[in-house]
Short mmCIF file of C-alpha atoms in Angstrom, two decimals:
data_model
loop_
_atom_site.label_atom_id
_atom_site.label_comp_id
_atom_site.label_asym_id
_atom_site.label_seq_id
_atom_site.Cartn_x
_atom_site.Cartn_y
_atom_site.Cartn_z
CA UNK A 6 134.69 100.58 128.57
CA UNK A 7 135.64 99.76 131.70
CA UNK A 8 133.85 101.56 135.19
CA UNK A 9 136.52 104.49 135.81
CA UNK A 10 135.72 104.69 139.77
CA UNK A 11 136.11 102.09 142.10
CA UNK A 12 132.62 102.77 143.42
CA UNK A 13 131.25 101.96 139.85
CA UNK A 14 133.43 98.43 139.74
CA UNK A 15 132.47 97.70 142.62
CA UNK A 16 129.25 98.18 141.48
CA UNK A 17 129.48 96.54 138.26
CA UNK A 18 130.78 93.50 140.11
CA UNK A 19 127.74 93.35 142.36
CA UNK A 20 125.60 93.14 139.08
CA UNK A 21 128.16 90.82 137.16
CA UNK A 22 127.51 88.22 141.00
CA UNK A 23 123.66 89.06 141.26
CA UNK A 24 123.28 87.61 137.60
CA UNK A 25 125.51 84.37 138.74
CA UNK A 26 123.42 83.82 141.54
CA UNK A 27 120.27 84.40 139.49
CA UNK A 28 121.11 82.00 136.96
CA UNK A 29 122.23 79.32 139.82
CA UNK A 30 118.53 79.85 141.54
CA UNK A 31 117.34 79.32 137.79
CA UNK A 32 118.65 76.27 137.47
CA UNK A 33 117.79 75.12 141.20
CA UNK A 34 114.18 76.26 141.69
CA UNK A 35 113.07 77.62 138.29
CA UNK A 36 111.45 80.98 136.72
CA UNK A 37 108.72 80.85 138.48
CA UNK A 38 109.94 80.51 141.77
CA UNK A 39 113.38 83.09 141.57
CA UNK A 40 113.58 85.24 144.46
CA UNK A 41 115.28 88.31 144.51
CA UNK A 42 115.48 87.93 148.25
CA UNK A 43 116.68 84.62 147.60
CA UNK A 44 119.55 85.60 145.70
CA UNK A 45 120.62 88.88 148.00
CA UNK A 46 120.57 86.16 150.61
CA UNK A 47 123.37 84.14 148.86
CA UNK A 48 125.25 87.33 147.89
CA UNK A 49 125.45 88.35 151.42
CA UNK A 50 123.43 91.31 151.31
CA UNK A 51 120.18 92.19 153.14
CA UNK A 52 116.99 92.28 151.01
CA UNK A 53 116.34 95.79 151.42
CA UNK A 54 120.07 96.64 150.05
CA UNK A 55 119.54 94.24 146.95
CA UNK A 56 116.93 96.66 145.82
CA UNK A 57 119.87 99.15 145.12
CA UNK A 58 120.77 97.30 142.23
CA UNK A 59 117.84 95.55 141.12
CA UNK A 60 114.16 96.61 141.47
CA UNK A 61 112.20 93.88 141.48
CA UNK A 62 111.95 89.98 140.20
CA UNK A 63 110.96 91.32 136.59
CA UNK A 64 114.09 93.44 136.70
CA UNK A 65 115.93 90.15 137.70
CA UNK A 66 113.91 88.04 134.66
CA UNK A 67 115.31 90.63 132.31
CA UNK A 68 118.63 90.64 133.29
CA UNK A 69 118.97 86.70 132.98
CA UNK A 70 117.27 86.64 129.39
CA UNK A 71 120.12 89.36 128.66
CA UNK A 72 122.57 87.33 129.85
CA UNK A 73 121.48 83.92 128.48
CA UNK A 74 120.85 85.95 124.97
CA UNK A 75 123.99 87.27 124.68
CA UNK A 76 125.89 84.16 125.82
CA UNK A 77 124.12 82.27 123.09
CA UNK A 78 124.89 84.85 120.70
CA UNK A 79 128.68 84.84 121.58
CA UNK A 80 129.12 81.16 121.78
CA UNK A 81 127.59 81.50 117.69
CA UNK A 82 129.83 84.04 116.76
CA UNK A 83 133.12 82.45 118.66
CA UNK A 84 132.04 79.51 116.01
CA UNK A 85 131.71 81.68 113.08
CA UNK A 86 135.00 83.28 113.88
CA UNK A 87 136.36 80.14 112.93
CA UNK A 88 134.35 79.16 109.84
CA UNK A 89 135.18 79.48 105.80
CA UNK A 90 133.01 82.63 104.81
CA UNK A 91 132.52 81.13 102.04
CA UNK A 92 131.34 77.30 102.81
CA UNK A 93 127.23 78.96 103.35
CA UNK A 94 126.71 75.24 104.63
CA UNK A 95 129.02 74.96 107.25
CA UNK A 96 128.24 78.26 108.50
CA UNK A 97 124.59 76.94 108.85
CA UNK A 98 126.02 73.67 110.29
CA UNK A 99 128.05 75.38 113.12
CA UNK A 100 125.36 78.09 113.65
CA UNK A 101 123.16 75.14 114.94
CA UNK A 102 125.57 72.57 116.10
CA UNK A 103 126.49 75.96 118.93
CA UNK A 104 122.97 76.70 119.75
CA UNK A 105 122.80 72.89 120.88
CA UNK A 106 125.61 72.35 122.44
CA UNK A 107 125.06 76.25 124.62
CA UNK A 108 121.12 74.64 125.25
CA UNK A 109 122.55 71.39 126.34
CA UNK A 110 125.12 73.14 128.77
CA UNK A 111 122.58 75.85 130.16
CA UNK A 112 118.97 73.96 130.08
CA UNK A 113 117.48 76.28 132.63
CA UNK A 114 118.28 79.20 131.07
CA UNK A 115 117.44 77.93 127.70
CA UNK A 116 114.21 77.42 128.88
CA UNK A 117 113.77 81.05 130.45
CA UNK A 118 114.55 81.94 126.88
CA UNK A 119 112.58 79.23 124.76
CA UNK A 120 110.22 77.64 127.30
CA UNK A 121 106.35 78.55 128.92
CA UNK A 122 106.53 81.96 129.72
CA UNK A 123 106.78 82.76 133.59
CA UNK A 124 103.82 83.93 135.08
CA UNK A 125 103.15 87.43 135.47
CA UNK A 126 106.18 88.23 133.31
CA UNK A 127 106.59 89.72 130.17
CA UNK A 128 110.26 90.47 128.91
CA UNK A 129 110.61 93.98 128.09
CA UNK A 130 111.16 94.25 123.49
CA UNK A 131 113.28 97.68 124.03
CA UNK A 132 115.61 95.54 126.07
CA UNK A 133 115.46 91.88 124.88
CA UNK A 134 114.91 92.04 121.10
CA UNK A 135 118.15 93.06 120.43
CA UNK A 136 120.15 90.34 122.02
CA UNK A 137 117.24 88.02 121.20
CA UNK A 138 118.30 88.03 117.54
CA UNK A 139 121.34 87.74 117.35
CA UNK A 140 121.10 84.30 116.52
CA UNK A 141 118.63 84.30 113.96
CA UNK A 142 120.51 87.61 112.24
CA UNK A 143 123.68 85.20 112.12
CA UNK A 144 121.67 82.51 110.14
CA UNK A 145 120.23 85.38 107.85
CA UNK A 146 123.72 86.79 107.14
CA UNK A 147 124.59 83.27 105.63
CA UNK A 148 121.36 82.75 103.02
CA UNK A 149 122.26 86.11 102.07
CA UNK A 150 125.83 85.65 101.51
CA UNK A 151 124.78 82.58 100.02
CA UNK A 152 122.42 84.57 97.72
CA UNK A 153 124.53 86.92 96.61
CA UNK A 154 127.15 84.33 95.65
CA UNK A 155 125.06 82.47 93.34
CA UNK A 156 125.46 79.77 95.63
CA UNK A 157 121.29 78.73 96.40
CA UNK A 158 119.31 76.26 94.71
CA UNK A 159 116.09 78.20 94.02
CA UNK A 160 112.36 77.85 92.02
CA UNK A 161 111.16 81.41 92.02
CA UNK A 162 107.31 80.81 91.78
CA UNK A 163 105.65 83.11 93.17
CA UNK A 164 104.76 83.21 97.19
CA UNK A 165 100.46 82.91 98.27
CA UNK A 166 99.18 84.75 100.04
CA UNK A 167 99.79 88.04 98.32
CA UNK A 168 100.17 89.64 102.21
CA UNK A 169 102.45 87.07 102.83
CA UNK A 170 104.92 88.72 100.22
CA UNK A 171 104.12 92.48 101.60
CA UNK A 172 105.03 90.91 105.26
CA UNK A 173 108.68 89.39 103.50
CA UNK A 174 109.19 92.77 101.77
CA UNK A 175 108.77 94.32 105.01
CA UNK A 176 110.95 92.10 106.75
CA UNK A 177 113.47 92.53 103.41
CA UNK A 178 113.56 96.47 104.01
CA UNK A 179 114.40 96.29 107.60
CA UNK A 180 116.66 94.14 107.68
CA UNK A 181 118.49 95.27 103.80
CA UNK A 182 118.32 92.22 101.97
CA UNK A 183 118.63 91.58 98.35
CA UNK A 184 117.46 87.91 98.78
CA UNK A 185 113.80 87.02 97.18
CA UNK A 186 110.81 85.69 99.05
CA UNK A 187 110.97 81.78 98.87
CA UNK A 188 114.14 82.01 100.49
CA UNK A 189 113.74 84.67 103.38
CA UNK A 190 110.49 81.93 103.87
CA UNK A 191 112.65 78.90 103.79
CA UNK A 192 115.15 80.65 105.81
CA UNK A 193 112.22 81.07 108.47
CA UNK A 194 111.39 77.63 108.56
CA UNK A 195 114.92 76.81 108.80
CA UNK A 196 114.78 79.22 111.88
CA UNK A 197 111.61 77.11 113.70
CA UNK A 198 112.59 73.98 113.06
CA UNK A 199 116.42 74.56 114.76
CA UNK A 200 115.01 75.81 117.65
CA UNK A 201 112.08 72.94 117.85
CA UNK A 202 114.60 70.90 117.24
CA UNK A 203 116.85 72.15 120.14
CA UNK A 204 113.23 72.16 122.55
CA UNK A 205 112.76 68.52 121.64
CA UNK A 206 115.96 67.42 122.94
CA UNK A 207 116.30 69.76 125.90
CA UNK A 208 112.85 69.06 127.14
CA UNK A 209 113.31 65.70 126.57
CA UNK A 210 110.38 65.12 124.10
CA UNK A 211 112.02 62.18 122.37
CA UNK A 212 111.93 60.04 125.26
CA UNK A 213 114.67 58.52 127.77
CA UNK A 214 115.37 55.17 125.64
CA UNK A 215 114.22 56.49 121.73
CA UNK A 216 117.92 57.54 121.30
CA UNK A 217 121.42 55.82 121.42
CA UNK A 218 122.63 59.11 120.79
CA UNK A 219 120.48 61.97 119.97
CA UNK A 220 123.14 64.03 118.26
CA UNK A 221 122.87 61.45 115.46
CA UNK A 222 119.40 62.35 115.07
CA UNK A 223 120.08 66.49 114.90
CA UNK A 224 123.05 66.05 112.87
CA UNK A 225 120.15 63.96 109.82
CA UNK A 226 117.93 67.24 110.74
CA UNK A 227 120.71 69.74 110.64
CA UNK A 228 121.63 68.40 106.99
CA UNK A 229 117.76 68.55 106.17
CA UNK A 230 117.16 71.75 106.94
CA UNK A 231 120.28 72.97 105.38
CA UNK A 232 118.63 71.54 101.90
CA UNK A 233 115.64 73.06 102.74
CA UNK A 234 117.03 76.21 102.46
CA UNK A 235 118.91 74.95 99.23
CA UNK A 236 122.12 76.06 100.23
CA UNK A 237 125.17 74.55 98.07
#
């Protein structure tokens, strides 16, 4: 809903610019060193009058992984919106091809998300779990689609340790899923490894010259992780 006084645009605006800025000093000078003074600078706005809006450079933190969170999240489901509900590994596919290409784009704010924590910061879980998941829910929706289609390749020995299965069951309740153990565990290696994945190439673990291309080299994980989770 939009603000229905021009006072609260106006103020919605000033938060909507202060995040801009804060995500411009992000990729300029880093976590660590984001000013909120900095950014009312920019803005146009003495220091003291910033504080209106936001209280401090933790406030600012949290607003930025917000923002990066849910931009993530809505770049996955603009893909989705687009996918066959019923191909489970294409969904999978174009759930990690997006996270890529959104880390690629934004590699600063990626790594305010994924990276070394900032000093002296810890992001607030009332605020930041929810639109820190969104991703990861997405990926769960399709192994339990894929579940209840018939459509997974699964052993169903039984998971050791026995706590690990009371952690899964836990996890199962919460979240209302019908799928068994071995895959919710698959599924959460699947999880890891996209993200590690993603960190390699953003933080440019591989190496300047190991790659012609490194999207040929995520495309051979994508698929291998996709089989991992014995999706057909």
């Amino acid at each position: 809903m939009e603000p229905s006084t021009p006072r609260a645009r106006a103020r919605e605006q000033t938060m909507r610019d202060i995040v801009r800025i804060g995500r411009e000093h992000l990729a300029t000078d880093g976590a660590a060193a984001l000013s909120l003074r900095a950014v009312a600078r920019d803005l146009g706005l003495v220091s003291s009058a910033v504080y209106r809006y936001v209280a401090s450079r933790d406030e600012l933190l949290t607003l930025l992984v917000v923002d990066g969170y849910d931009e993530l999240g809505d770049e996955v489901d603009r893909v989705l919106a687009r996918a066959d509900a019923d191909d489970f590994r294409g969904r999978m596919m174009a759930i990690g091809r997006a996270t890529r290409a959104w880390a690629l784009a934004e590699p600063a704010t990626y790594a305010l998300l994924f990276g070394s924590p900032v000093p002296g910061y810890e992001a607030p879980a009332e605020r930041t779990t929810g639109p820190g998941t969104r991703v990861v829910r997405r990926l769960v929706e399709v192994w339990e689609d894929a579940w209840r289609a018939g459509a997974v390749d699964l052993d169903d020995a039984p998971l050791t340790p026995r706590r690990l299965s009371r952690d899964l069951a836990r996890l199962r309740r919460e979240m209302g899923l019908t799928a068994p153990d071995r895959l919710i565990a698959r599924g959460l290696l699947a999880w890891a490894a996209l993200f590690g994945c993603v960190s390699f190439e953003v933080f440019g673990q591989y190496g300047r010259d190991t790659l012609s291309d490194p999207a040929d080299l995520f495309e051979q994980h994508l698929a291998a992780l996709v089989e991992a989770v014995g999706l057909r």
